[in-house]
PDB file of C-alpha atoms and ligand atoms in Angstrom:
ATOM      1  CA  UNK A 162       0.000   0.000   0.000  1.00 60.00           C
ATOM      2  CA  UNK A 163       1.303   3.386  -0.918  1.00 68.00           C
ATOM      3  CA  UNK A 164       0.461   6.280   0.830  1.00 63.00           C
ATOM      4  CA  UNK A 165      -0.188   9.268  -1.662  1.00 65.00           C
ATOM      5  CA  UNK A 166       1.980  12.229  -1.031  1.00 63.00           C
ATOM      6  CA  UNK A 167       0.605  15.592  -1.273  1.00 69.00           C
ATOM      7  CA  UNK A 168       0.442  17.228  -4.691  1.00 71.00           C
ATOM      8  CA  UNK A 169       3.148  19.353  -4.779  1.00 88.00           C
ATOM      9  CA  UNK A 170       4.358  19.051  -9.285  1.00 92.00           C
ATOM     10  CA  UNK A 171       1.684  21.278 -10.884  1.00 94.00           C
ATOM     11  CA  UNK A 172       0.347  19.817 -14.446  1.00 93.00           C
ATOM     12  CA  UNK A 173       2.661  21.949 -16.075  1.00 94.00           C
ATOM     13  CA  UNK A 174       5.504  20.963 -14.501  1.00 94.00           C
ATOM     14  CA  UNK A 175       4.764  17.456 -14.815  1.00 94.00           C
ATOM     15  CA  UNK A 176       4.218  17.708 -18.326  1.00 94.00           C
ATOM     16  CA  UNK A 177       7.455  20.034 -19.030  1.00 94.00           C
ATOM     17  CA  UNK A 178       9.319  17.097 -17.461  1.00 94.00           C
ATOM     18  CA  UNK A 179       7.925  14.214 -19.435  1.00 93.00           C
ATOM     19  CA  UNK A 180       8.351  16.490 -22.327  1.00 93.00           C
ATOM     20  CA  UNK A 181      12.506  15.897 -21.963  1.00 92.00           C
ATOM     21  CA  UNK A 182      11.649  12.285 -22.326  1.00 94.00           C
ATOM     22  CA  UNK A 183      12.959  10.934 -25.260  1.00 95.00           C
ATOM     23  CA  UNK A 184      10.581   7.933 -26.921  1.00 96.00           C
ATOM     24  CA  UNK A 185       9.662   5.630 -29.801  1.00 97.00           C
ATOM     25  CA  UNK A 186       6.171   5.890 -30.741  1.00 98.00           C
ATOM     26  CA  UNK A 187       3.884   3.373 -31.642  1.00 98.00           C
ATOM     27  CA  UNK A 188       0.441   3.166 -32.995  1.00 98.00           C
ATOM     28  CA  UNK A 189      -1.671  -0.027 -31.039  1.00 98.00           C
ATOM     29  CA  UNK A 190      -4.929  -1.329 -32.515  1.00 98.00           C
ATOM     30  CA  UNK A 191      -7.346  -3.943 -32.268  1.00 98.00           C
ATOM     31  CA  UNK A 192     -10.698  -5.097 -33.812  1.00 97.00           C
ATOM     32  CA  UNK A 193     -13.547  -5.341 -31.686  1.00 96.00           C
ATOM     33  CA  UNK A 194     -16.221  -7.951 -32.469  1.00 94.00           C
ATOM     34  CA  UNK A 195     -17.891  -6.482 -35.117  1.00 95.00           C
ATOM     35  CA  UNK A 196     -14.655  -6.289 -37.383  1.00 95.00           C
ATOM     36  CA  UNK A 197     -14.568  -2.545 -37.091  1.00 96.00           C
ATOM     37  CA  UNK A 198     -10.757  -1.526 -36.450  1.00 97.00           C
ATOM     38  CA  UNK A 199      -9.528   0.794 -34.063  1.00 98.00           C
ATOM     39  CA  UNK A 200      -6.169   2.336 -32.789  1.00 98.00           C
ATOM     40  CA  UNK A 201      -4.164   5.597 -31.156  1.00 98.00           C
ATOM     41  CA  UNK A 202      -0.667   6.590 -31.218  1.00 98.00           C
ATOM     42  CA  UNK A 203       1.050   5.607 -27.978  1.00 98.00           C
ATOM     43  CA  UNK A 204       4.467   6.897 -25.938  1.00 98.00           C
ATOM     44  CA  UNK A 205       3.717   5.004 -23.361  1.00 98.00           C
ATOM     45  CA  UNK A 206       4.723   1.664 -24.490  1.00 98.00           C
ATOM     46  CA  UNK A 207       7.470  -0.243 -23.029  1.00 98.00           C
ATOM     47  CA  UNK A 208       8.790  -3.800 -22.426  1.00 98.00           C
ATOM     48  CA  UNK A 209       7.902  -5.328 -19.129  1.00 98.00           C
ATOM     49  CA  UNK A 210       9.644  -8.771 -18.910  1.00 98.00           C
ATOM     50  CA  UNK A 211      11.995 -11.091 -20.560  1.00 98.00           C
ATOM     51  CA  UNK A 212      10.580 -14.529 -19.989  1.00 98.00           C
ATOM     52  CA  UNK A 213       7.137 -14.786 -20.207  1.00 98.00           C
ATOM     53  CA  UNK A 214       7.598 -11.888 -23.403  1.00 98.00           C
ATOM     54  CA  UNK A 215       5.300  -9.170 -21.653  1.00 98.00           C
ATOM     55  CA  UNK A 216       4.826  -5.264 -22.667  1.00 98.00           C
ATOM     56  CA  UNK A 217       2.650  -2.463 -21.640  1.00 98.00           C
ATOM     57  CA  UNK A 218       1.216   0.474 -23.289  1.00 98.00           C
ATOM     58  CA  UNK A 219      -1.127   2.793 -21.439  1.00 98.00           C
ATOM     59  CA  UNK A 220      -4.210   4.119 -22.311  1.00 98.00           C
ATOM     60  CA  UNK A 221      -6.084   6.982 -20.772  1.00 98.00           C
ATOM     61  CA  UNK A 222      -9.596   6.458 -19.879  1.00 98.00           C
ATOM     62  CA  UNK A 223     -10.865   8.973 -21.627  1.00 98.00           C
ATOM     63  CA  UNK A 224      -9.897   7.359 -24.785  1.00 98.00           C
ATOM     64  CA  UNK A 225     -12.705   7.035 -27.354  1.00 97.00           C
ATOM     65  CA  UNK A 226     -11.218   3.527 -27.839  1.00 97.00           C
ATOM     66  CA  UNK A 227     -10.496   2.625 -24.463  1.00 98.00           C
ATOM     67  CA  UNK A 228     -13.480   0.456 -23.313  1.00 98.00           C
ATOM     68  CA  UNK A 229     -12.886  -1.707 -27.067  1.00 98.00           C
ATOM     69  CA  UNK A 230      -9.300  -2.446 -25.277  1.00 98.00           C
ATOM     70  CA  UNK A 231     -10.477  -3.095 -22.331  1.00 97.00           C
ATOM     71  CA  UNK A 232     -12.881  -5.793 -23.854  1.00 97.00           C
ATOM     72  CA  UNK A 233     -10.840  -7.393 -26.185  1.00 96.00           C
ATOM     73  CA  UNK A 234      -8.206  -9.788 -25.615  1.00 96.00           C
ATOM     74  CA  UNK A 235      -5.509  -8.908 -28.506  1.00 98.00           C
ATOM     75  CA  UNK A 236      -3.429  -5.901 -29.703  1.00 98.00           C
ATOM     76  CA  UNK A 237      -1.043  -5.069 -31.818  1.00 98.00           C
ATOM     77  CA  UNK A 238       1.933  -2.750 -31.413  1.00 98.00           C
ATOM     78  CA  UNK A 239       3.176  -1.014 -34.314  1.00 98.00           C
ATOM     79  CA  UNK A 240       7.070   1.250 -33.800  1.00 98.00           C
ATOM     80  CA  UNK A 241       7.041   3.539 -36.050  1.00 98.00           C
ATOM     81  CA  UNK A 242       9.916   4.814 -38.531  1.00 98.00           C
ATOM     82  CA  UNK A 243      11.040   7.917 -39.134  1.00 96.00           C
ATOM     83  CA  UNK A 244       8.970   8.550 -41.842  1.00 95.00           C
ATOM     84  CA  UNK A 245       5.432   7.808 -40.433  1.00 97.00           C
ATOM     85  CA  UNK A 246       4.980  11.011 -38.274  1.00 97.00           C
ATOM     86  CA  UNK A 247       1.980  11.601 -40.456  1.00 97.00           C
ATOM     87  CA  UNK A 248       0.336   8.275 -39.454  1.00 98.00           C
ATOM     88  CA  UNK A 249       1.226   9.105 -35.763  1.00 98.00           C
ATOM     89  CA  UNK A 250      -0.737  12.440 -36.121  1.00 97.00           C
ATOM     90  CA  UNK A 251      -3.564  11.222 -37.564  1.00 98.00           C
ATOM     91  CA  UNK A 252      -3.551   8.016 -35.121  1.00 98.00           C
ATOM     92  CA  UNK A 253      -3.685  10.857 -32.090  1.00 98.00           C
ATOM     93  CA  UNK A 254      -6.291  12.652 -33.271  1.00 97.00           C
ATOM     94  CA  UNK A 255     -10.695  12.305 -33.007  1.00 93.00           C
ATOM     95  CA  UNK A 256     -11.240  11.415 -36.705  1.00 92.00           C
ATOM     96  CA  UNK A 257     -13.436   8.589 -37.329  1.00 89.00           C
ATOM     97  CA  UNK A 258     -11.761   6.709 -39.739  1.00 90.00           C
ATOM     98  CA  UNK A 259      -8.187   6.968 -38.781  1.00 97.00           C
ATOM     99  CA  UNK A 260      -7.882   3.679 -40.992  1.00 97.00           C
ATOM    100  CA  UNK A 261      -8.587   4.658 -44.416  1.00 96.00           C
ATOM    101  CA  UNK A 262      -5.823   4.474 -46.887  1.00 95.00           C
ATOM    102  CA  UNK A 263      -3.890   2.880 -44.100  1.00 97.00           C
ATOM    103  CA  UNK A 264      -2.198   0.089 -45.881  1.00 97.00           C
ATOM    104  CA  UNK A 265      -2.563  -2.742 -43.002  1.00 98.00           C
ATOM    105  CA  UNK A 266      -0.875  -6.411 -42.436  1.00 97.00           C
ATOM    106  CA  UNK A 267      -3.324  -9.017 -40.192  1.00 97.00           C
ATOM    107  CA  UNK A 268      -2.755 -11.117 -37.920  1.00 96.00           C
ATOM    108  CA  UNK A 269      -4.214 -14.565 -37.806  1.00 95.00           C
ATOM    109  CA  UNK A 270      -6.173 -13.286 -35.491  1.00 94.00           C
ATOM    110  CA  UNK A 271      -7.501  -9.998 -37.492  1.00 95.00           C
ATOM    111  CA  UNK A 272      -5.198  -7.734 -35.497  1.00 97.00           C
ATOM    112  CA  UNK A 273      -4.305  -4.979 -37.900  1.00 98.00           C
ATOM    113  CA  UNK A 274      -0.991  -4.286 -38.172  1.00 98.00           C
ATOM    114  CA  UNK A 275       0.632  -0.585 -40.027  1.00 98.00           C
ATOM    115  CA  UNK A 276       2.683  -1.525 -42.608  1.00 97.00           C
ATOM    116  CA  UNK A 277       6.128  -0.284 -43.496  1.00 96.00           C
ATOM    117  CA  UNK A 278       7.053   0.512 -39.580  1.00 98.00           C
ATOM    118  CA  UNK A 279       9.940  -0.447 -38.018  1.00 98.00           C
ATOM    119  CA  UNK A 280       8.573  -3.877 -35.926  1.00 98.00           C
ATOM    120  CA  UNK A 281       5.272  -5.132 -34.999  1.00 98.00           C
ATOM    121  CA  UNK A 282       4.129  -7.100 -32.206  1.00 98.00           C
ATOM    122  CA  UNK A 283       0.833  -8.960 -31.684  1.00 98.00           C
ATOM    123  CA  UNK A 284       0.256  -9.304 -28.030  1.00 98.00           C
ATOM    124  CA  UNK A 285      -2.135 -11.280 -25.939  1.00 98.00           C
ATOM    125  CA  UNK A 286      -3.845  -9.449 -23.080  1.00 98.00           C
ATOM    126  CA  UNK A 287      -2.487 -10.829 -20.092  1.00 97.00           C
ATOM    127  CA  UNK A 288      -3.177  -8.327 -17.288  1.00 98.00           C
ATOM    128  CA  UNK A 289      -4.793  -4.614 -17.105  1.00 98.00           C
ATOM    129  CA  UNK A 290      -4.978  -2.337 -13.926  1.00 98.00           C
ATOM    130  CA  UNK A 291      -6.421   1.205 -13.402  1.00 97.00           C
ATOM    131  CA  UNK A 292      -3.969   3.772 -12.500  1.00 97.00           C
ATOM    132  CA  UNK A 293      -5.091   7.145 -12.593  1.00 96.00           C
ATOM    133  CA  UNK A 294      -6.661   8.644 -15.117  1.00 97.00           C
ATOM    134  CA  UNK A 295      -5.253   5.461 -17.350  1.00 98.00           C
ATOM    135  CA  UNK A 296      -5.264   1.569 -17.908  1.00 98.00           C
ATOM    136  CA  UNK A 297      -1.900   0.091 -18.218  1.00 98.00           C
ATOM    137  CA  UNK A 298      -3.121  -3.033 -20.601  1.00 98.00           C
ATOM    138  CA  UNK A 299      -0.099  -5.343 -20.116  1.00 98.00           C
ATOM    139  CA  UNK A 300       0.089  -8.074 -23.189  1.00 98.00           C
ATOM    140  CA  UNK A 301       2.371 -11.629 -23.839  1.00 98.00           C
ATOM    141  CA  UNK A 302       4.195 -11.453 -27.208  1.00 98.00           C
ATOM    142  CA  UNK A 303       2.715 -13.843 -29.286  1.00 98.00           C
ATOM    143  CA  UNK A 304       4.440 -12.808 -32.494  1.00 97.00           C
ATOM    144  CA  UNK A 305       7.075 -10.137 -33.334  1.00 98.00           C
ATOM    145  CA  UNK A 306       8.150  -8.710 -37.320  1.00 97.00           C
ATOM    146  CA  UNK A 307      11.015  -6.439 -37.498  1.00 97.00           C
ATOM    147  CA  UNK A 308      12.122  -4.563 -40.406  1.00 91.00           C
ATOM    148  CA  UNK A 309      14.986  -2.386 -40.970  1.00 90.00           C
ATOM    149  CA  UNK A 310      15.041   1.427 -40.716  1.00 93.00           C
ATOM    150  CA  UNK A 311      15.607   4.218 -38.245  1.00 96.00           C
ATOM    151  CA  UNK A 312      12.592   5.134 -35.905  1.00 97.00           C
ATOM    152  CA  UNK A 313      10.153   8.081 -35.538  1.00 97.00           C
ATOM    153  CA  UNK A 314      11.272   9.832 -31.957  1.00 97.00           C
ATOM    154  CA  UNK A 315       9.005  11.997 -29.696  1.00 96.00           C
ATOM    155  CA  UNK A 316      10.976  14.367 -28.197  1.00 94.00           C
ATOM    156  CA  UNK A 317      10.046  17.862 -26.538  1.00 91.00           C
ATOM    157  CA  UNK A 318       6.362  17.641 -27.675  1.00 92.00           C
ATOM    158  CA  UNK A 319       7.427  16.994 -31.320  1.00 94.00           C
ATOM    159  CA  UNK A 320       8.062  14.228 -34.024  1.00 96.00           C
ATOM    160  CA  UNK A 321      11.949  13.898 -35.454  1.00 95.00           C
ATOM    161  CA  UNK A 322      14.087  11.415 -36.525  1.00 94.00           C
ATOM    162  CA  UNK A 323      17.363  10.131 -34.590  1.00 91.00           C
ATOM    163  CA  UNK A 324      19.400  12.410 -37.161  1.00 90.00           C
ATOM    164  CA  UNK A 325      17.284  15.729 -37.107  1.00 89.00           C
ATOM    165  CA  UNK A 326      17.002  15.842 -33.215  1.00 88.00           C
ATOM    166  CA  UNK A 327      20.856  15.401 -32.891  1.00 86.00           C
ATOM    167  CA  UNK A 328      22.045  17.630 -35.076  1.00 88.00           C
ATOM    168  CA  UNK A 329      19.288  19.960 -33.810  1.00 86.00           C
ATOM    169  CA  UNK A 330      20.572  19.745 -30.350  1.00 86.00           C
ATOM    170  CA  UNK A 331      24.103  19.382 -31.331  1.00 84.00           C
TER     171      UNK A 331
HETATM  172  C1  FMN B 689       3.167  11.598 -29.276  1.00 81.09           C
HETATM  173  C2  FMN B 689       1.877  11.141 -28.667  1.00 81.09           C
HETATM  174  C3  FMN B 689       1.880  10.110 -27.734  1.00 81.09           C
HETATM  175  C4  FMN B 689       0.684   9.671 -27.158  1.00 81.09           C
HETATM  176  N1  FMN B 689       0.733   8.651 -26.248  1.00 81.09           N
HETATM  177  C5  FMN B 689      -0.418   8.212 -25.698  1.00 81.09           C
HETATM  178  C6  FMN B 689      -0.389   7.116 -24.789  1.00 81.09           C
HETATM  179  O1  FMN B 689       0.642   6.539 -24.487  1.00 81.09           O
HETATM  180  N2  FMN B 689      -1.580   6.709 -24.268  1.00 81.09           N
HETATM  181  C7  FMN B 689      -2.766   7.319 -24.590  1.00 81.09           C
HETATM  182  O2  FMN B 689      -3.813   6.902 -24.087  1.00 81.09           O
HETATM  183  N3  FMN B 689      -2.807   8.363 -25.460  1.00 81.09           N
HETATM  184  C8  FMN B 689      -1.675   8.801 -26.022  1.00 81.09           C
HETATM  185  N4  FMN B 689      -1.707   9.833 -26.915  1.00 81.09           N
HETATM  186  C9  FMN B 689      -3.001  10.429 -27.270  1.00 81.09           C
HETATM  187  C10 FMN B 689      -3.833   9.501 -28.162  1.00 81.09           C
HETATM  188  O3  FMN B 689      -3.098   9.060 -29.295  1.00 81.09           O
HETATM  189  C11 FMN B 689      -5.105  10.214 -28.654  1.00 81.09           C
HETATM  190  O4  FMN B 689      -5.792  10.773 -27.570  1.00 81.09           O
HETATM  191  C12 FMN B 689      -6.018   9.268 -29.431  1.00 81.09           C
HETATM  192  O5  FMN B 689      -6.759  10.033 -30.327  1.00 81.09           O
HETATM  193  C13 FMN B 689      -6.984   8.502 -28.566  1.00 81.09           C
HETATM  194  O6  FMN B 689      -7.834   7.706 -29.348  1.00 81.09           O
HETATM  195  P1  FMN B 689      -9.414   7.935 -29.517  1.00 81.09           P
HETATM  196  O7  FMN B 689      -9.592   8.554 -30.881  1.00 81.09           O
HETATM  197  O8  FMN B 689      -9.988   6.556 -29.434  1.00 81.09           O
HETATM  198  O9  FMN B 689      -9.904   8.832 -28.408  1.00 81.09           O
HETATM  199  C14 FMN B 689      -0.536  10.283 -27.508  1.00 81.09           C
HETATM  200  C15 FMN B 689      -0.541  11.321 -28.457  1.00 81.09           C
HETATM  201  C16 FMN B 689       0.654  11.743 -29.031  1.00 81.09           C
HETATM  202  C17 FMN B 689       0.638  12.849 -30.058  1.00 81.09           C
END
């Protein structure tokens, strides 16, 4: 049991720090029962443990999509490249059909997959807990792609690749 401190980061502090965070970015997705596809761009993704293959991604609870994760037991995890900051945008924002024109690998299992980014992952849902204003959705690897390529990188509240963010902090 932890005891909660008293606030004492405001928002804007908090976010100003994770903002010197460097990250990949990935877009997760899933198909809920009726075939329809959904999916958001994700920072918060990150590898959990070796052996059994686990990962989490967190999703906040205000998410359009969040109760389809919640009630479905697959995902798939998409890294981007450095060239798919468009597909990152349009994976973070409220339009309706964030799919179309997408050109998508499946699964076995239906998971949609983006094409052309760096790796993709289908996981298994294997554990999700509340925490905050989020649900960390914590999946088993069931099957991992990786390509070749240099990745997209969220850094200071923007997209960049590896070689545009060092020479612009060089
Ligand atoms: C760089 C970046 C990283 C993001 N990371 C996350 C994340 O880890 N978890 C999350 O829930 N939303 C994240 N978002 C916001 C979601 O992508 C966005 O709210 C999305 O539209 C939610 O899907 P919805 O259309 O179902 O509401 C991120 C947005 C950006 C631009």
């Amino acid at each position: 049991m932890f005891v909660t401190a008293s606030p004492v980061v405001t928002s804007q502090e908090f976010r100003a720090a994770m903002a010197r965070f460097t990250s990949g970015i990935a877009i997760v997705t899933t198909t809920d029962r009726n075939g329809t596809d959904h999916g958001f761009t994700a920072s918060s993704f990150t590898s959990v443990s070796l052996d059994p293959p686990l990962v989490l991604v967190c999703i906040a609870r205000s998410a359009r999509c969040h109760p389809v994760f919640r009630q479905e037991h697959r995902f798939g995890v998409s890294i981007l490249a450095s060239g798919q900051g468009t597909l990152a945008q349009r994976f973070a924002s409220s339009s309706d059909d964030k799919f179309q024109d997408v050109a998508v690998t499946r699964t076995d299992h239906g998971t949609p997959l983006i094409h052309g980014a760096l790796c993709t992952l289908e996981c298994e849902t294997n554990a999700q807990y509340d925490s905050g204003d989020h649900t960390i959705l914590v999946g088993r690897v069931a099957e991992a792609v990786c390509g070749d390529g240099s990745p997209l990188v969220w850094y200071g509240r923007g997209f960049h690749s590896l070689a545009a963010l060092s020479h612009a902090l060089a």
